[in-house]
Amino acid sequence: MAALAVVALLALVYWVAKPPNETVTVLPSADGHIGTVVVQRGNEKQVLNQPYATTRNGDAVQVLAATDVKETFGSTIQALPARPTIFLLYFTTGTDELTEESKGDLQRILDELKQRPVPDVYVIGHTDTVGELRGNDQLSAQRADTVKGFLVGIGIPAERIQTAGRGKREPIVPTGDNVDEPKNRRVEINVR
Amino acid sequence: MRWIVAAVLFGFACAAAAEAGQVKTAAGSVYLERSGKRLPVSVGMPVEQSDTLVTGADGSAGITFTDNSLLSVGPNSVLEIQKYVFDTTTHAGQFDASLKKGTLAVISGKMVKQSPEAMRVRTPSSIMGVRGTEFVVKVD
């Protein structure tokens, strides 16, 4: 009887002190790139570097079915915030007027931004290399402010939007000075 | 006088607690433990180093960090942000998070791109090094 009590007590101690189960699974990323997770448990190391590669309690790597991963982690993955992203809008020479093409893109971008509950936005204006540094600094800041106006217009609080004008300092297409390059006349909308 | 100095210094220390990220999604019962206090979580709330995120049986939450790392937890989870430092100029930094229980999803951000050793995720028995990837962890 006493022996039974000891066994029961030991079982209880084991149950209380038993280390939790731990599962780690690598997911295929949205851009198709697969990185690596190295799981170290004591002196054991497992390297996970293919989609759905999984280690449980440091055991040898196995590849799970996507449906099993979804069943266990679906609600957790669902709770991930929207990915930070960058949108680009282009302008006509020397103005803060959008090009016809960007006017078409604007509504789609604004619709995407409306999906984000509390976006943090950083709007950066740029120019091509035509003209003086100072005039381009002003123009780039003006372009950023114009875009900020669109964002405030769809209800994003102004205090969540930062703006900057980088003038002709950061062309996306490298050119010499005084080159009329449409791709450089742009505003980047960084959203987090 | 000494107390005034101490109070002012404490004030600076508090102000210096930099924002590591922001809660972007929250559902069900979720709270943050900060300096021994329980704070109700709402979308848009700043998250700091040393905060612990706790969810109930119906809870989930997602955080976007300043280096664009994304983390989320599912129901019955406890996640501590042990350390978060990020230099927006050099993209150098350190990110240590610890999942005590529950489920966690991670999408690594800029600091891991800059230096693969920058992010570590711990569980009670393991430590994970992250090299530019998305992964999920469960402790049960």
Short mmCIF file of C-alpha atoms in Angstrom, two decimals:
data_model
loop_
_atom_site.label_atom_id
_atom_site.label_comp_id
_atom_site.label_asym_id
_atom_site.label_seq_id
_atom_site.Cartn_x
_atom_site.Cartn_y
_atom_site.Cartn_z
CA MET A 1 0.00 0.00 0.00
CA ALA A 2 2.80 2.36 0.96
CA ALA A 3 4.61 1.43 -2.27
CA LEU A 4 1.50 2.31 -4.25
CA ALA A 5 1.31 5.68 -2.53
CA VAL A 6 4.98 6.33 -3.40
CA VAL A 7 4.37 5.43 -7.06
CA ALA A 8 1.32 7.69 -7.14
CA LEU A 9 3.30 10.51 -5.54
CA LEU A 10 6.15 10.09 -8.03
CA ALA A 11 3.66 10.10 -10.90
CA LEU A 12 2.15 13.31 -9.53
CA VAL A 13 5.57 14.94 -9.15
CA TYR A 14 6.46 13.94 -12.71
CA TRP A 15 3.15 15.24 -13.99
CA VAL A 16 3.61 18.58 -12.24
CA ALA A 17 7.30 18.96 -13.11
CA LYS A 18 7.19 17.40 -16.57
CA PRO A 19 8.62 19.81 -19.13
CA PRO A 20 6.09 21.10 -21.66
CA ASN A 21 5.96 19.83 -25.23
CA GLU A 22 7.58 22.21 -27.67
CA THR A 23 6.94 22.30 -31.41
CA VAL A 24 8.70 24.57 -33.92
CA THR A 25 7.70 24.72 -37.62
CA VAL A 26 9.12 26.85 -40.43
CA LEU A 27 6.53 28.38 -42.77
CA PRO A 28 6.93 29.14 -46.48
CA SER A 29 7.19 32.93 -46.60
CA ALA A 30 4.94 35.10 -48.75
CA ASP A 31 7.77 35.95 -51.19
CA GLY A 32 8.73 32.28 -51.64
CA HIS A 33 12.02 32.73 -49.77
CA ILE A 34 12.78 30.12 -47.10
CA GLY A 35 15.03 31.15 -44.26
CA THR A 36 16.41 29.04 -41.46
CA VAL A 37 15.56 28.50 -37.83
CA VAL A 38 18.16 26.76 -35.67
CA VAL A 39 16.57 25.13 -32.61
CA GLN A 40 18.99 24.44 -29.79
CA ARG A 41 17.90 22.23 -26.91
CA GLY A 42 20.69 21.35 -24.49
CA ASN A 43 23.53 20.22 -26.73
CA GLU A 44 21.21 19.14 -29.55
CA LYS A 45 20.76 21.38 -32.58
CA GLN A 46 18.10 20.99 -35.27
CA VAL A 47 18.18 23.06 -38.45
CA LEU A 48 14.80 23.84 -40.04
CA ASN A 49 15.21 25.15 -43.59
CA GLN A 50 12.35 23.87 -45.74
CA PRO A 51 8.61 24.61 -45.70
CA TYR A 52 6.80 22.96 -42.77
CA ALA A 53 10.03 21.40 -41.43
CA THR A 54 9.25 20.69 -37.79
CA THR A 55 11.02 19.60 -34.63
CA ARG A 56 9.15 18.45 -31.54
CA ASN A 57 11.05 18.48 -28.24
CA GLY A 58 14.33 18.67 -30.16
CA ASP A 59 13.66 15.40 -32.04
CA ALA A 60 14.78 14.76 -35.62
CA VAL A 61 13.27 17.06 -38.24
CA GLN A 62 10.10 15.94 -40.01
CA VAL A 63 8.00 17.73 -42.61
CA LEU A 64 4.35 18.23 -41.62
CA ALA A 65 1.35 18.58 -43.93
CA ALA A 66 0.25 22.19 -44.43
CA THR A 67 -3.25 21.29 -43.21
CA ASP A 68 -1.90 20.01 -39.85
CA VAL A 69 0.06 23.23 -39.34
CA LYS A 70 -3.02 25.26 -40.20
CA GLU A 71 -5.12 23.32 -37.71
CA THR A 72 -2.73 24.01 -34.83
CA PHE A 73 -1.59 27.52 -35.74
CA GLY A 74 -4.37 28.92 -37.98
CA SER A 75 -5.78 31.38 -35.42
CA THR A 76 -2.28 32.49 -34.38
CA ILE A 77 -1.18 33.15 -37.97
CA GLN A 78 -4.49 34.93 -38.55
CA ALA A 79 -3.56 37.37 -35.76
CA LEU A 80 -0.36 38.50 -37.51
CA PRO A 81 -0.49 42.20 -38.40
CA ALA A 82 -0.56 43.24 -42.08
CA ARG A 83 2.96 43.24 -43.54
CA PRO A 84 4.74 46.57 -43.69
CA THR A 85 4.85 47.74 -47.29
CA ILE A 86 5.83 50.60 -49.61
CA PHE A 87 3.62 52.20 -52.26
CA LEU A 88 4.96 54.53 -54.97
CA LEU A 89 3.23 57.46 -56.67
CA TYR A 90 4.75 59.44 -59.57
CA PHE A 91 4.47 63.13 -60.47
CA THR A 92 4.60 65.34 -63.56
CA THR A 93 7.70 67.50 -64.09
CA GLY A 94 8.18 70.28 -61.55
CA THR A 95 4.76 69.88 -59.88
CA ASP A 96 2.96 68.06 -57.08
CA GLU A 97 0.41 66.75 -59.63
CA LEU A 98 0.19 62.98 -59.99
CA THR A 99 0.83 61.43 -63.40
CA GLU A 100 -2.25 60.00 -65.12
CA GLU A 101 -1.08 56.47 -64.30
CA SER A 102 -0.57 57.27 -60.60
CA LYS A 103 -3.99 58.94 -60.45
CA GLY A 104 -5.32 55.52 -61.47
CA ASP A 105 -3.25 53.75 -58.78
CA LEU A 106 -4.19 56.17 -56.01
CA GLN A 107 -7.63 54.74 -55.30
CA ARG A 108 -6.31 51.18 -55.12
CA ILE A 109 -3.57 52.27 -52.68
CA LEU A 110 -6.03 54.19 -50.51
CA ASP A 111 -8.36 51.17 -50.45
CA GLU A 112 -5.49 48.98 -49.26
CA LEU A 113 -4.56 51.51 -46.58
CA LYS A 114 -8.15 51.58 -45.31
CA GLN A 115 -7.81 47.87 -44.46
CA ARG A 116 -5.21 48.63 -41.79
CA PRO A 117 -6.70 49.44 -38.38
CA VAL A 118 -3.93 51.71 -37.02
CA PRO A 119 -1.37 52.39 -39.76
CA ASP A 120 1.91 54.19 -39.07
CA VAL A 121 2.84 56.03 -42.23
CA TYR A 122 6.08 57.64 -43.35
CA VAL A 123 5.72 59.63 -46.58
CA ILE A 124 8.97 60.54 -48.37
CA GLY A 125 9.01 62.88 -51.37
CA HIS A 126 11.67 62.85 -54.11
CA THR A 127 12.46 64.76 -57.32
CA ASP A 128 14.46 64.16 -60.47
CA THR A 129 17.79 65.98 -60.80
CA VAL A 130 16.51 68.88 -62.92
CA GLY A 131 17.11 72.21 -61.12
CA GLU A 132 18.78 73.46 -57.95
CA LEU A 133 19.07 71.53 -54.70
CA ARG A 134 16.92 73.95 -52.71
CA GLY A 135 14.03 74.15 -55.16
CA ASN A 136 13.99 70.35 -55.34
CA ASP A 137 13.99 70.08 -51.53
CA GLN A 138 10.89 72.28 -51.42
CA LEU A 139 9.19 70.42 -54.28
CA SER A 140 9.83 67.01 -52.68
CA ALA A 141 8.41 68.21 -49.34
CA GLN A 142 5.39 69.63 -51.17
CA ARG A 143 4.81 66.29 -52.94
CA ALA A 144 4.96 64.48 -49.57
CA ASP A 145 2.48 66.97 -48.07
CA THR A 146 0.09 66.51 -51.00
CA VAL A 147 0.14 62.73 -50.46
CA LYS A 148 -0.34 63.22 -46.72
CA GLY A 149 -3.47 65.20 -47.62
CA PHE A 150 -4.87 62.19 -49.52
CA LEU A 151 -4.22 59.96 -46.51
CA VAL A 152 -5.81 62.35 -44.03
CA GLY A 153 -8.72 62.51 -46.49
CA ILE A 154 -9.47 58.80 -45.99
CA GLY A 155 -9.40 59.19 -42.22
CA ILE A 156 -5.81 58.33 -41.22
CA PRO A 157 -5.05 60.59 -38.24
CA ALA A 158 -2.47 63.27 -39.20
CA GLU A 159 -0.40 62.45 -36.10
CA ARG A 160 0.17 58.93 -37.45
CA ILE A 161 1.71 60.34 -40.66
CA GLN A 162 5.29 61.63 -40.82
CA THR A 163 6.59 63.35 -43.92
CA ALA A 164 10.04 64.16 -45.32
CA GLY A 165 11.39 65.67 -48.53
CA ARG A 166 14.67 64.22 -49.77
CA GLY A 167 14.94 66.46 -52.84
CA LYS A 168 17.15 65.02 -55.56
CA ARG A 169 19.45 63.20 -53.11
CA GLU A 170 18.01 59.68 -53.49
CA PRO A 171 17.14 58.98 -57.11
CA ILE A 172 15.71 55.50 -57.66
CA VAL A 173 17.28 55.55 -61.14
CA PRO A 174 20.82 56.94 -60.84
CA THR A 175 21.35 59.80 -63.34
CA GLY A 176 23.69 62.74 -63.86
CA ASP A 177 22.59 66.23 -62.79
CA ASN A 178 19.76 67.97 -64.69
CA VAL A 179 18.25 64.75 -66.06
CA ASP A 180 14.47 64.57 -66.52
CA GLU A 181 13.82 61.03 -65.22
CA PRO A 182 10.11 60.29 -64.57
CA LYS A 183 10.83 57.37 -62.21
CA ASN A 184 12.69 59.70 -59.84
CA ARG A 185 9.74 62.12 -59.47
CA ARG A 186 8.03 60.07 -56.83
CA VAL A 187 6.64 59.75 -53.32
CA GLU A 188 7.20 56.62 -51.25
CA ILE A 189 4.43 55.74 -48.83
CA ASN A 190 5.93 53.48 -46.15
CA VAL A 191 3.19 51.81 -44.13
CA ARG A 192 3.61 49.80 -40.97
CA MET B 1 16.74 67.83 -2.81
CA ARG B 2 18.06 64.34 -3.32
CA TRP B 3 14.49 63.09 -3.73
CA ILE B 4 13.76 65.72 -6.35
CA VAL B 5 16.85 64.68 -8.33
CA ALA B 6 15.85 61.04 -7.99
CA ALA B 7 12.31 61.80 -9.12
CA VAL B 8 13.56 63.76 -12.14
CA LEU B 9 15.99 61.00 -13.07
CA PHE B 10 13.21 58.44 -12.72
CA GLY B 11 11.06 60.59 -14.98
CA PHE B 12 13.80 60.61 -17.64
CA ALA B 13 14.22 56.87 -17.30
CA CYS B 14 10.51 56.40 -17.93
CA ALA B 15 10.49 58.77 -20.88
CA ALA B 16 13.47 56.88 -22.29
CA ALA B 17 11.52 53.61 -22.42
CA ALA B 18 11.47 53.55 -26.19
CA GLU B 19 8.57 52.19 -28.17
CA ALA B 20 9.57 48.76 -29.51
CA GLY B 21 6.41 48.17 -31.45
CA GLN B 22 2.66 48.58 -31.53
CA VAL B 23 -0.29 46.28 -31.04
CA LYS B 24 -1.96 46.04 -34.45
CA THR B 25 -4.45 43.25 -33.85
CA ALA B 26 -6.24 42.20 -30.65
CA ALA B 27 -9.20 39.90 -30.08
CA GLY B 28 -10.81 38.35 -27.01
CA SER B 29 -9.13 38.68 -23.62
CA VAL B 30 -5.60 40.16 -23.88
CA TYR B 31 -3.52 42.17 -21.45
CA LEU B 32 0.03 43.45 -21.04
CA GLU B 33 2.06 43.11 -17.86
CA ARG B 34 4.31 46.14 -17.43
CA SER B 35 6.23 46.89 -14.23
CA GLY B 36 3.95 44.59 -12.24
CA LYS B 37 0.78 46.23 -13.58
CA ARG B 38 -1.85 44.66 -15.80
CA LEU B 39 -2.81 46.92 -18.69
CA PRO B 40 -5.78 46.20 -20.94
CA VAL B 41 -4.63 45.90 -24.56
CA SER B 42 -6.12 47.93 -27.37
CA VAL B 43 -5.12 48.26 -31.01
CA GLY B 44 -2.55 51.05 -31.44
CA MET B 45 -1.05 50.57 -27.97
CA PRO B 46 2.77 50.87 -27.77
CA VAL B 47 4.77 47.83 -26.66
CA GLU B 48 8.07 48.21 -24.81
CA GLN B 49 11.02 46.06 -23.86
CA SER B 50 10.21 43.94 -20.73
CA ASP B 51 6.47 43.85 -21.48
CA THR B 52 4.70 40.50 -21.22
CA LEU B 53 1.70 39.81 -23.45
CA VAL B 54 -0.92 37.46 -21.98
CA THR B 55 -3.97 36.04 -23.74
CA GLY B 56 -6.96 34.14 -22.38
CA ALA B 57 -8.78 31.14 -23.86
CA ASP B 58 -10.46 33.32 -26.52
CA GLY B 59 -7.56 35.77 -26.96
CA SER B 60 -5.08 36.62 -29.72
CA ALA B 61 -2.88 39.62 -30.52
CA GLY B 62 -0.37 40.80 -33.10
CA ILE B 63 2.47 43.30 -32.77
CA THR B 64 4.43 45.15 -35.47
CA PHE B 65 7.92 46.12 -34.28
CA THR B 66 9.92 49.16 -35.41
CA ASP B 67 12.24 46.95 -37.51
CA ASN B 68 9.17 45.49 -39.28
CA SER B 69 9.32 42.20 -37.35
CA LEU B 70 5.82 40.82 -36.85
CA LEU B 71 4.80 38.63 -33.89
CA SER B 72 1.43 37.20 -32.95
CA VAL B 73 0.15 34.97 -30.17
CA GLY B 74 -2.89 32.70 -30.09
CA PRO B 75 -5.11 31.67 -27.14
CA ASN B 76 -3.74 30.85 -23.64
CA SER B 77 -0.33 32.32 -24.39
CA VAL B 78 2.33 34.16 -22.41
CA LEU B 79 5.03 36.00 -24.38
CA GLU B 80 7.73 38.15 -22.82
CA ILE B 81 9.61 40.77 -24.87
CA GLN B 82 12.86 40.36 -22.91
CA LYS B 83 14.99 42.70 -24.96
CA TYR B 84 14.38 44.96 -27.93
CA VAL B 85 16.93 47.41 -29.34
CA PHE B 86 16.94 48.66 -32.94
CA ASP B 87 19.02 51.35 -34.61
CA THR B 88 16.98 52.74 -37.51
CA THR B 89 20.12 54.07 -39.20
CA THR B 90 22.40 51.00 -39.13
CA HIS B 91 19.62 48.39 -38.68
CA ALA B 92 21.75 46.83 -35.93
CA GLY B 93 19.79 45.53 -32.98
CA GLN B 94 18.87 42.76 -30.60
CA PHE B 95 15.52 41.07 -30.14
CA ASP B 96 14.98 38.44 -27.42
CA ALA B 97 11.49 37.08 -26.92
CA SER B 98 10.37 34.23 -24.68
CA LEU B 99 7.26 32.09 -25.17
CA LYS B 100 6.38 30.63 -21.74
CA LYS B 101 3.28 28.86 -23.07
CA GLY B 102 0.81 28.91 -25.91
CA THR B 103 1.39 29.60 -29.60
CA LEU B 104 3.53 32.18 -31.39
CA ALA B 105 3.99 33.17 -35.04
CA VAL B 106 7.07 35.16 -36.10
CA ILE B 107 8.03 37.01 -39.29
CA SER B 108 11.53 38.36 -38.86
CA GLY B 109 12.38 41.94 -39.80
CA LYS B 110 15.17 44.30 -40.78
CA MET B 111 17.58 43.59 -37.93
CA VAL B 112 17.76 39.89 -38.87
CA LYS B 113 18.47 40.89 -42.50
CA GLN B 114 21.30 43.06 -41.24
CA SER B 115 22.68 40.49 -38.80
CA PRO B 116 21.37 36.90 -38.61
CA GLU B 117 22.26 36.57 -34.90
CA ALA B 118 20.13 39.55 -33.88
CA MET B 119 16.91 37.70 -33.02
CA ARG B 120 16.42 34.87 -30.54
CA VAL B 121 13.22 33.23 -29.41
CA ARG B 122 13.24 31.14 -26.24
CA THR B 123 10.89 28.49 -24.94
CA PRO B 124 11.22 26.81 -21.52
CA SER B 125 13.67 24.19 -22.93
CA SER B 126 14.98 25.59 -26.23
CA ILE B 127 16.47 28.62 -27.87
CA MET B 128 15.86 29.47 -31.51
CA GLY B 129 18.19 31.42 -33.77
CA VAL B 130 16.43 33.07 -36.67
CA ARG B 131 17.82 33.67 -40.17
CA GLY B 132 15.30 35.66 -42.18
CA THR B 133 12.19 33.56 -42.04
CA GLU B 134 8.65 32.90 -40.89
CA PHE B 135 7.92 30.26 -38.30
CA VAL B 136 5.52 29.13 -35.59
CA VAL B 137 6.14 27.80 -32.08
CA LYS B 138 3.90 25.95 -29.63
CA VAL B 139 4.51 25.25 -25.95
CA ASP B 140 1.84 23.04 -24.32
#
